[in-house]
JSON list of C-alpha atoms and ligand atoms in Angstrom, two decimals:
[
{"chain": "A", "resi": 1, "resn": "UNK", "atom": "CA", "xyz": [16.11, -42.88, 20.21]},
{"chain": "A", "resi": 2, "resn": "UNK", "atom": "CA", "xyz": [12.77, -44.41, 21.07]},
{"chain": "A", "resi": 3, "resn": "UNK", "atom": "CA", "xyz": [12.56, -46.55, 17.93]},
{"chain": "A", "resi": 4, "resn": "UNK", "atom": "CA", "xyz": [15.14, -48.00, 15.57]},
{"chain": "A", "resi": 5, "resn": "UNK", "atom": "CA", "xyz": [14.90, -49.75, 12.22]},
{"chain": "A", "resi": 6, "resn": "UNK", "atom": "CA", "xyz": [17.45, -52.49, 11.50]},
{"chain": "A", "resi": 7, "resn": "UNK", "atom": "CA", "xyz": [17.22, -54.01, 8.03]},
{"chain": "A", "resi": 8, "resn": "UNK", "atom": "CA", "xyz": [13.51, -54.79, 7.57]},
{"chain": "A", "resi": 9, "resn": "UNK", "atom": "CA", "xyz": [12.43, -54.73, 11.23]},
{"chain": "A", "resi": 10, "resn": "UNK", "atom": "CA", "xyz": [11.37, -52.07, 13.74]},
{"chain": "A", "resi": 11, "resn": "UNK", "atom": "CA", "xyz": [12.28, -52.13, 17.41]},
{"chain": "A", "resi": 12, "resn": "UNK", "atom": "CA", "xyz": [11.22, -49.97, 20.35]},
{"chain": "A", "resi": 13, "resn": "UNK", "atom": "CA", "xyz": [13.24, -49.14, 23.45]},
{"chain": "A", "resi": 14, "resn": "UNK", "atom": "CA", "xyz": [12.62, -51.49, 26.38]},
{"chain": "A", "resi": 15, "resn": "UNK", "atom": "CA", "xyz": [15.65, -50.96, 28.70]},
{"chain": "A", "resi": 16, "resn": "UNK", "atom": "CA", "xyz": [17.56, -47.71, 28.91]},
{"chain": "A", "resi": 17, "resn": "UNK", "atom": "CA", "xyz": [21.32, -47.58, 29.31]},
{"chain": "A", "resi": 18, "resn": "UNK", "atom": "CA", "xyz": [20.71, -46.31, 32.89]},
{"chain": "A", "resi": 19, "resn": "UNK", "atom": "CA", "xyz": [18.61, -49.44, 33.68]},
{"chain": "A", "resi": 20, "resn": "UNK", "atom": "CA", "xyz": [21.37, -51.64, 32.28]},
{"chain": "A", "resi": 21, "resn": "UNK", "atom": "CA", "xyz": [24.18, -49.86, 34.15]},
{"chain": "A", "resi": 22, "resn": "UNK", "atom": "CA", "xyz": [22.26, -50.14, 37.43]},
{"chain": "A", "resi": 23, "resn": "UNK", "atom": "CA", "xyz": [21.74, -53.89, 36.92]},
{"chain": "A", "resi": 24, "resn": "UNK", "atom": "CA", "xyz": [25.46, -54.33, 36.18]},
{"chain": "A", "resi": 25, "resn": "UNK", "atom": "CA", "xyz": [26.45, -52.38, 39.33]},
{"chain": "A", "resi": 26, "resn": "UNK", "atom": "CA", "xyz": [24.19, -54.62, 41.43]},
{"chain": "A", "resi": 27, "resn": "UNK", "atom": "CA", "xyz": [25.68, -57.75, 39.87]},
{"chain": "A", "resi": 28, "resn": "UNK", "atom": "CA", "xyz": [29.20, -56.45, 40.47]},
{"chain": "A", "resi": 29, "resn": "UNK", "atom": "CA", "xyz": [28.49, -55.80, 44.15]},
{"chain": "A", "resi": 30, "resn": "UNK", "atom": "CA", "xyz": [27.27, -59.33, 44.65]},
{"chain": "A", "resi": 31, "resn": "UNK", "atom": "CA", "xyz": [30.05, -60.92, 42.59]},
{"chain": "A", "resi": 32, "resn": "UNK", "atom": "CA", "xyz": [32.87, -58.93, 44.16]},
{"chain": "A", "resi": 33, "resn": "UNK", "atom": "CA", "xyz": [32.35, -60.36, 47.63]},
{"chain": "A", "resi": 34, "resn": "UNK", "atom": "CA", "xyz": [32.06, -63.92, 46.25]},
{"chain": "A", "resi": 35, "resn": "UNK", "atom": "CA", "xyz": [35.09, -63.74, 43.99]},
{"chain": "A", "resi": 36, "resn": "UNK", "atom": "CA", "xyz": [37.64, -61.65, 45.87]},
{"chain": "A", "resi": 37, "resn": "UNK", "atom": "CA", "xyz": [40.85, -63.66, 46.39]},
{"chain": "A", "resi": 38, "resn": "UNK", "atom": "CA", "xyz": [39.81, -66.49, 44.01]},
{"chain": "A", "resi": 39, "resn": "UNK", "atom": "CA", "xyz": [42.07, -65.59, 41.05]},
{"chain": "A", "resi": 40, "resn": "UNK", "atom": "CA", "xyz": [39.01, -65.86, 38.83]},
{"chain": "A", "resi": 41, "resn": "UNK", "atom": "CA", "xyz": [39.18, -66.42, 35.09]},
{"chain": "A", "resi": 42, "resn": "UNK", "atom": "CA", "xyz": [36.29, -64.63, 33.38]},
{"chain": "A", "resi": 43, "resn": "UNK", "atom": "CA", "xyz": [35.26, -65.90, 29.97]},
{"chain": "A", "resi": 44, "resn": "UNK", "atom": "CA", "xyz": [33.39, -63.45, 27.79]},
{"chain": "A", "resi": 45, "resn": "UNK", "atom": "CA", "xyz": [31.22, -65.15, 25.17]},
{"chain": "A", "resi": 46, "resn": "UNK", "atom": "CA", "xyz": [31.65, -63.22, 21.92]},
{"chain": "A", "resi": 47, "resn": "UNK", "atom": "CA", "xyz": [30.22, -61.45, 20.15]},
{"chain": "A", "resi": 48, "resn": "UNK", "atom": "CA", "xyz": [27.20, -60.55, 22.25]},
{"chain": "A", "resi": 49, "resn": "UNK", "atom": "CA", "xyz": [28.76, -60.19, 25.71]},
{"chain": "A", "resi": 50, "resn": "UNK", "atom": "CA", "xyz": [31.48, -57.69, 24.81]},
{"chain": "A", "resi": 51, "resn": "UNK", "atom": "CA", "xyz": [29.73, -54.59, 26.21]},
{"chain": "A", "resi": 52, "resn": "UNK", "atom": "CA", "xyz": [28.46, -56.35, 29.32]},
{"chain": "A", "resi": 53, "resn": "UNK", "atom": "CA", "xyz": [31.89, -57.84, 30.03]},
{"chain": "A", "resi": 54, "resn": "UNK", "atom": "CA", "xyz": [33.62, -54.46, 29.67]},
{"chain": "A", "resi": 55, "resn": "UNK", "atom": "CA", "xyz": [31.19, -52.69, 32.01]},
{"chain": "A", "resi": 56, "resn": "UNK", "atom": "CA", "xyz": [31.13, -55.49, 34.58]},
{"chain": "A", "resi": 57, "resn": "UNK", "atom": "CA", "xyz": [34.91, -55.88, 34.71]},
{"chain": "A", "resi": 58, "resn": "UNK", "atom": "CA", "xyz": [35.31, -52.12, 35.25]},
{"chain": "A", "resi": 59, "resn": "UNK", "atom": "CA", "xyz": [32.83, -52.22, 38.14]},
{"chain": "A", "resi": 60, "resn": "UNK", "atom": "CA", "xyz": [34.41, -55.31, 39.72]},
{"chain": "A", "resi": 61, "resn": "UNK", "atom": "CA", "xyz": [37.92, -53.86, 40.03]},
{"chain": "A", "resi": 62, "resn": "UNK", "atom": "CA", "xyz": [39.41, -57.23, 41.04]},
{"chain": "A", "resi": 63, "resn": "UNK", "atom": "CA", "xyz": [43.21, -57.19, 41.15]},
{"chain": "A", "resi": 64, "resn": "UNK", "atom": "CA", "xyz": [43.65, -60.97, 40.81]},
{"chain": "A", "resi": 65, "resn": "UNK", "atom": "CA", "xyz": [41.27, -61.57, 37.87]},
{"chain": "A", "resi": 66, "resn": "UNK", "atom": "CA", "xyz": [41.92, -62.49, 34.23]},
{"chain": "A", "resi": 67, "resn": "UNK", "atom": "CA", "xyz": [39.62, -62.26, 31.23]},
{"chain": "A", "resi": 68, "resn": "UNK", "atom": "CA", "xyz": [39.56, -64.30, 28.06]},
{"chain": "A", "resi": 69, "resn": "UNK", "atom": "CA", "xyz": [37.23, -64.65, 25.09]},
{"chain": "A", "resi": 70, "resn": "UNK", "atom": "CA", "xyz": [35.36, -67.51, 23.44]},
{"chain": "A", "resi": 71, "resn": "UNK", "atom": "CA", "xyz": [33.58, -66.87, 20.18]},
{"chain": "A", "resi": 72, "resn": "UNK", "atom": "CA", "xyz": [30.41, -68.85, 19.61]},
{"chain": "A", "resi": 73, "resn": "UNK", "atom": "CA", "xyz": [27.44, -68.54, 17.28]},
{"chain": "A", "resi": 74, "resn": "UNK", "atom": "CA", "xyz": [24.00, -70.12, 17.48]},
{"chain": "A", "resi": 75, "resn": "UNK", "atom": "CA", "xyz": [21.59, -67.49, 16.16]},
{"chain": "A", "resi": 76, "resn": "UNK", "atom": "CA", "xyz": [20.53, -66.96, 12.58]},
{"chain": "A", "resi": 77, "resn": "UNK", "atom": "CA", "xyz": [18.24, -63.94, 12.04]},
{"chain": "A", "resi": 78, "resn": "UNK", "atom": "CA", "xyz": [15.84, -63.84, 14.98]},
{"chain": "A", "resi": 79, "resn": "UNK", "atom": "CA", "xyz": [15.88, -67.57, 15.77]},
{"chain": "A", "resi": 80, "resn": "UNK", "atom": "CA", "xyz": [18.22, -69.86, 17.64]},
{"chain": "A", "resi": 81, "resn": "UNK", "atom": "CA", "xyz": [19.47, -72.71, 15.44]},
{"chain": "A", "resi": 82, "resn": "UNK", "atom": "CA", "xyz": [19.94, -74.91, 18.51]},
{"chain": "A", "resi": 83, "resn": "UNK", "atom": "CA", "xyz": [23.41, -75.79, 17.24]},
{"chain": "A", "resi": 84, "resn": "UNK", "atom": "CA", "xyz": [26.34, -73.98, 18.90]},
{"chain": "A", "resi": 85, "resn": "UNK", "atom": "CA", "xyz": [29.33, -73.35, 16.62]},
{"chain": "A", "resi": 86, "resn": "UNK", "atom": "CA", "xyz": [32.76, -72.50, 18.06]},
{"chain": "A", "resi": 87, "resn": "UNK", "atom": "CA", "xyz": [34.49, -69.82, 15.99]},
{"chain": "A", "resi": 88, "resn": "UNK", "atom": "CA", "xyz": [37.41, -68.97, 18.32]},
{"chain": "A", "resi": 89, "resn": "UNK", "atom": "CA", "xyz": [38.41, -71.31, 21.17]},
{"chain": "A", "resi": 90, "resn": "UNK", "atom": "CA", "xyz": [40.17, -71.01, 24.53]},
{"chain": "A", "resi": 91, "resn": "UNK", "atom": "CA", "xyz": [43.92, -71.39, 25.09]},
{"chain": "A", "resi": 92, "resn": "UNK", "atom": "CA", "xyz": [44.00, -70.78, 28.84]},
{"chain": "A", "resi": 93, "resn": "UNK", "atom": "CA", "xyz": [44.73, -73.41, 31.47]},
{"chain": "A", "resi": 94, "resn": "UNK", "atom": "CA", "xyz": [41.34, -74.14, 33.03]},
{"chain": "A", "resi": 95, "resn": "UNK", "atom": "CA", "xyz": [42.22, -77.00, 35.39]},
{"chain": "A", "resi": 96, "resn": "UNK", "atom": "CA", "xyz": [41.76, -76.15, 39.06]},
{"chain": "A", "resi": 97, "resn": "UNK", "atom": "CA", "xyz": [40.42, -72.65, 38.42]},
{"chain": "A", "resi": 98, "resn": "UNK", "atom": "CA", "xyz": [37.33, -70.66, 39.35]},
{"chain": "A", "resi": 99, "resn": "UNK", "atom": "CA", "xyz": [35.80, -69.69, 36.02]},
{"chain": "A", "resi": 100, "resn": "UNK", "atom": "CA", "xyz": [32.93, -67.26, 35.48]},
{"chain": "A", "resi": 101, "resn": "UNK", "atom": "CA", "xyz": [31.12, -67.32, 32.13]},
{"chain": "A", "resi": 102, "resn": "UNK", "atom": "CA", "xyz": [29.98, -63.87, 31.02]},
{"chain": "A", "resi": 103, "resn": "UNK", "atom": "CA", "xyz": [26.94, -64.02, 28.73]},
{"chain": "A", "resi": 104, "resn": "UNK", "atom": "CA", "xyz": [24.83, -61.23, 27.26]},
{"chain": "A", "resi": 105, "resn": "UNK", "atom": "CA", "xyz": [21.65, -63.32, 27.47]},
{"chain": "A", "resi": 106, "resn": "UNK", "atom": "CA", "xyz": [20.53, -66.81, 28.39]},
{"chain": "A", "resi": 107, "resn": "UNK", "atom": "CA", "xyz": [17.69, -67.81, 26.08]},
{"chain": "A", "resi": 108, "resn": "UNK", "atom": "CA", "xyz": [17.32, -71.57, 25.44]},
{"chain": "A", "resi": 109, "resn": "UNK", "atom": "CA", "xyz": [20.43, -72.09, 27.61]},
{"chain": "A", "resi": 110, "resn": "UNK", "atom": "CA", "xyz": [22.14, -74.35, 25.05]},
{"chain": "A", "resi": 111, "resn": "UNK", "atom": "CA", "xyz": [25.11, -72.02, 24.59]},
{"chain": "A", "resi": 112, "resn": "UNK", "atom": "CA", "xyz": [25.88, -71.74, 28.29]},
{"chain": "A", "resi": 113, "resn": "UNK", "atom": "CA", "xyz": [25.35, -75.46, 28.84]},
{"chain": "A", "resi": 114, "resn": "UNK", "atom": "CA", "xyz": [27.81, -76.20, 26.06]},
{"chain": "A", "resi": 115, "resn": "UNK", "atom": "CA", "xyz": [30.46, -73.92, 27.62]},
{"chain": "A", "resi": 116, "resn": "UNK", "atom": "CA", "xyz": [29.92, -75.36, 31.13]},
{"chain": "A", "resi": 117, "resn": "UNK", "atom": "CA", "xyz": [30.49, -78.88, 29.78]},
{"chain": "A", "resi": 118, "resn": "UNK", "atom": "CA", "xyz": [33.64, -77.78, 28.00]},
{"chain": "A", "resi": 119, "resn": "UNK", "atom": "CA", "xyz": [35.03, -76.10, 31.15]},
{"chain": "A", "resi": 120, "resn": "UNK", "atom": "CA", "xyz": [34.21, -79.01, 33.41]},
{"chain": "A", "resi": 121, "resn": "UNK", "atom": "CA", "xyz": [35.82, -81.32, 30.85]},
{"chain": "A", "resi": 122, "resn": "UNK", "atom": "CA", "xyz": [38.99, -79.22, 31.13]},
{"chain": "A", "resi": 123, "resn": "UNK", "atom": "CA", "xyz": [39.00, -79.65, 34.92]},
{"chain": "A", "resi": 124, "resn": "UNK", "atom": "CA", "xyz": [37.66, -76.30, 36.20]},
{"chain": "A", "resi": 125, "resn": "UNK", "atom": "CA", "xyz": [37.32, -76.28, 40.00]},
{"chain": "A", "resi": 126, "resn": "UNK", "atom": "CA", "xyz": [34.19, -74.14, 39.93]},
{"chain": "A", "resi": 127, "resn": "UNK", "atom": "CA", "xyz": [32.10, -72.78, 37.04]},
{"chain": "A", "resi": 128, "resn": "UNK", "atom": "CA", "xyz": [29.71, -69.88, 37.58]},
{"chain": "A", "resi": 129, "resn": "UNK", "atom": "CA", "xyz": [27.41, -68.12, 35.12]},
{"chain": "A", "resi": 130, "resn": "UNK", "atom": "CA", "xyz": [26.79, -64.38, 35.02]},
{"chain": "A", "resi": 131, "resn": "UNK", "atom": "CA", "xyz": [24.21, -63.26, 32.46]},
{"chain": "A", "resi": 132, "resn": "UNK", "atom": "CA", "xyz": [23.10, -59.69, 31.96]},
{"chain": "A", "resi": 133, "resn": "UNK", "atom": "CA", "xyz": [19.72, -60.84, 30.63]},
{"chain": "A", "resi": 134, "resn": "UNK", "atom": "CA", "xyz": [17.64, -63.96, 31.12]},
{"chain": "A", "resi": 135, "resn": "UNK", "atom": "CA", "xyz": [14.52, -65.18, 29.30]},
{"chain": "A", "resi": 136, "resn": "UNK", "atom": "CA", "xyz": [13.12, -67.65, 31.88]},
{"chain": "A", "resi": 137, "resn": "UNK", "atom": "CA", "xyz": [10.25, -68.71, 29.59]},
{"chain": "A", "resi": 138, "resn": "UNK", "atom": "CA", "xyz": [12.67, -69.79, 26.84]},
{"chain": "A", "resi": 139, "resn": "UNK", "atom": "CA", "xyz": [14.95, -71.98, 28.97]},
{"chain": "A", "resi": 140, "resn": "UNK", "atom": "CA", "xyz": [15.22, -75.56, 27.66]},
{"chain": "A", "resi": 141, "resn": "UNK", "atom": "CA", "xyz": [18.05, -76.99, 29.74]},
{"chain": "A", "resi": 142, "resn": "UNK", "atom": "CA", "xyz": [18.64, -77.70, 33.41]},
{"chain": "A", "resi": 143, "resn": "UNK", "atom": "CA", "xyz": [21.04, -74.96, 34.46]},
{"chain": "A", "resi": 144, "resn": "UNK", "atom": "CA", "xyz": [21.02, -72.39, 37.26]},
{"chain": "A", "resi": 145, "resn": "UNK", "atom": "CA", "xyz": [22.38, -68.90, 36.77]},
{"chain": "A", "resi": 146, "resn": "UNK", "atom": "CA", "xyz": [24.60, -67.66, 39.59]},
{"chain": "A", "resi": 147, "resn": "UNK", "atom": "CA", "xyz": [24.24, -63.98, 38.75]},
{"chain": "A", "resi": 148, "resn": "UNK", "atom": "CA", "xyz": [21.44, -62.46, 36.66]},
{"chain": "A", "resi": 149, "resn": "UNK", "atom": "CA", "xyz": [20.98, -58.83, 35.74]},
{"chain": "A", "resi": 150, "resn": "UNK", "atom": "CA", "xyz": [17.45, -58.50, 34.35]},
{"chain": "A", "resi": 151, "resn": "UNK", "atom": "CA", "xyz": [14.82, -61.17, 33.53]},
{"chain": "A", "resi": 152, "resn": "UNK", "atom": "CA", "xyz": [12.84, -60.30, 30.41]},
{"chain": "A", "resi": 153, "resn": "UNK", "atom": "CA", "xyz": [9.88, -61.72, 28.44]},
{"chain": "A", "resi": 154, "resn": "UNK", "atom": "CA", "xyz": [10.48, -64.16, 25.61]},
{"chain": "A", "resi": 155, "resn": "UNK", "atom": "CA", "xyz": [10.76, -61.49, 22.88]},
{"chain": "A", "resi": 156, "resn": "UNK", "atom": "CA", "xyz": [13.57, -60.78, 20.44]},
{"chain": "A", "resi": 157, "resn": "UNK", "atom": "CA", "xyz": [15.78, -57.88, 21.51]},
{"chain": "A", "resi": 158, "resn": "UNK", "atom": "CA", "xyz": [18.77, -55.94, 20.20]},
{"chain": "A", "resi": 159, "resn": "UNK", "atom": "CA", "xyz": [21.32, -53.46, 21.55]},
{"chain": "A", "resi": 160, "resn": "UNK", "atom": "CA", "xyz": [24.07, -53.42, 24.18]},
{"chain": "A", "resi": 161, "resn": "UNK", "atom": "CA", "xyz": [25.91, -56.19, 22.36]},
{"chain": "A", "resi": 162, "resn": "UNK", "atom": "CA", "xyz": [22.90, -58.08, 20.98]},
{"chain": "A", "resi": 163, "resn": "UNK", "atom": "CA", "xyz": [22.30, -58.05, 17.23]},
{"chain": "A", "resi": 164, "resn": "UNK", "atom": "CA", "xyz": [19.77, -58.72, 14.52]},
{"chain": "A", "resi": 165, "resn": "UNK", "atom": "CA", "xyz": [21.80, -60.10, 11.61]},
{"chain": "A", "resi": 166, "resn": "UNK", "atom": "CA", "xyz": [24.95, -58.24, 12.73]},
{"chain": "A", "resi": 167, "resn": "UNK", "atom": "CA", "xyz": [23.26, -54.88, 13.26]},
{"chain": "A", "resi": 168, "resn": "UNK", "atom": "CA", "xyz": [22.30, -53.19, 16.52]},
{"chain": "A", "resi": 169, "resn": "UNK", "atom": "CA", "xyz": [25.17, -54.45, 18.70]},
{"chain": "A", "resi": 170, "resn": "UNK", "atom": "CA", "xyz": [26.56, -50.95, 19.02]},
{"chain": "A", "resi": 171, "resn": "UNK", "atom": "CA", "xyz": [23.39, -49.37, 20.47]},
{"chain": "A", "resi": 172, "resn": "UNK", "atom": "CA", "xyz": [23.66, -48.31, 24.12]},
{"chain": "A", "resi": 173, "resn": "UNK", "atom": "CA", "xyz": [20.04, -49.07, 25.04]},
{"chain": "A", "resi": 174, "resn": "UNK", "atom": "CA", "xyz": [18.08, -52.31, 24.53]},
{"chain": "A", "resi": 175, "resn": "UNK", "atom": "CA", "xyz": [15.19, -52.49, 22.05]},
{"chain": "A", "resi": 176, "resn": "UNK", "atom": "CA", "xyz": [12.40, -55.05, 21.60]},
{"chain": "A", "resi": 177, "resn": "UNK", "atom": "CA", "xyz": [11.12, -56.22, 18.20]},
{"chain": "A", "resi": 178, "resn": "UNK", "atom": "CA", "xyz": [7.74, -54.72, 17.36]},
{"chain": "A", "resi": 179, "resn": "UNK", "atom": "CA", "xyz": [5.52, -57.57, 16.23]},
{"chain": "A", "resi": 180, "resn": "UNK", "atom": "CA", "xyz": [3.59, -56.88, 13.01]},
{"chain": "B", "resi": 1, "resn": "IMP", "atom": "P1", "xyz": [20.82, -69.68, 23.86]},
{"chain": "B", "resi": 1, "resn": "IMP", "atom": "O1", "xyz": [21.90, -70.66, 23.48]},
{"chain": "B", "resi": 1, "resn": "IMP", "atom": "O2", "xyz": [19.51, -70.02, 23.21]},
{"chain": "B", "resi": 1, "resn": "IMP", "atom": "O3", "xyz": [20.69, -69.47, 25.35]},
{"chain": "B", "resi": 1, "resn": "IMP", "atom": "O4", "xyz": [21.16, -68.32, 23.19]},
{"chain": "B", "resi": 1, "resn": "IMP", "atom": "C1", "xyz": [22.26, -67.68, 23.50]},
{"chain": "B", "resi": 1, "resn": "IMP", "atom": "C2", "xyz": [22.74, -66.72, 22.45]},
{"chain": "B", "resi": 1, "resn": "IMP", "atom": "O5", "xyz": [21.79, -66.36, 21.45]},
{"chain": "B", "resi": 1, "resn": "IMP", "atom": "C3", "xyz": [23.00, -65.45, 23.21]},
{"chain": "B", "resi": 1, "resn": "IMP", "atom": "O6", "xyz": [24.32, -65.46, 23.68]},
{"chain": "B", "resi": 1, "resn": "IMP", "atom": "C4", "xyz": [22.76, -64.38, 22.19]},
{"chain": "B", "resi": 1, "resn": "IMP", "atom": "O7", "xyz": [23.96, -64.10, 21.52]},
{"chain": "B", "resi": 1, "resn": "IMP", "atom": "C5", "xyz": [21.75, -64.98, 21.24]},
{"chain": "B", "resi": 1, "resn": "IMP", "atom": "N1", "xyz": [20.40, -64.46, 21.58]},
{"chain": "B", "resi": 1, "resn": "IMP", "atom": "C6", "xyz": [19.47, -65.00, 22.39]},
{"chain": "B", "resi": 1, "resn": "IMP", "atom": "N2", "xyz": [18.36, -64.26, 22.46]},
{"chain": "B", "resi": 1, "resn": "IMP", "atom": "C7", "xyz": [18.59, -63.18, 21.68]},
{"chain": "B", "resi": 1, "resn": "IMP", "atom": "C8", "xyz": [17.81, -62.00, 21.37]},
{"chain": "B", "resi": 1, "resn": "IMP", "atom": "O8", "xyz": [16.68, -61.77, 21.82]},
{"chain": "B", "resi": 1, "resn": "IMP", "atom": "N3", "xyz": [18.42, -61.12, 20.52]},
{"chain": "B", "resi": 1, "resn": "IMP", "atom": "C9", "xyz": [19.66, -61.29, 19.99]},
{"chain": "B", "resi": 1, "resn": "IMP", "atom": "N4", "xyz": [20.41, -62.37, 20.27]},
{"chain": "B", "resi": 1, "resn": "IMP", "atom": "C10", "xyz": [19.89, -63.31, 21.11]},
{"chain": "B", "resi": 2, "resn": "MG", "atom": "MG1", "xyz": [25.81, -64.40, 23.07]}
]
């Protein structure tokens, strides 16, 4: 599909599934050598990061890793509200651990910053961020990403986990909003 319509808006393809899979393989190669032997706890930020986390974890093939899930929400329609709501929290012991946050996209950076603070507050030894996508022009906070898949322009996108009002998460490619 070159174009999709979700609710009232049209989107056109901007990253194919092959582009995405290649970026994930490259991230996994880099991460594997850093994380081997560290008994890493991966934290997938739901809902958006579910597809990325599944693909990355399969590529990583770490035998001492664990994965858990944190459900947050900050977007309403096509805009960030700036306020990060926690819908499902973490039960794992964080103290003394190497933790890697798995995010679909870092936009303003508020979500990731919020999670980093929470993890440091719980005594994590080391907190790293792995984001499939990054909008450098939208960043509003002082954070550095440890692993980035693809940097993209500051446009609204859907697919591969990312939604527009709950639709589009299931699409295997990534689509950009066509501006009227
Ligand atoms: P941030 O807190 O502004 O960095 O935004 C993070 C969250 O907003 C991401 O985890 C996404 O779930 C969502 N988000 C950011 N940009 C987009 C987009 O272009 N399309 C869909 N969701 C987005
Ligand atoms: Mg997200």
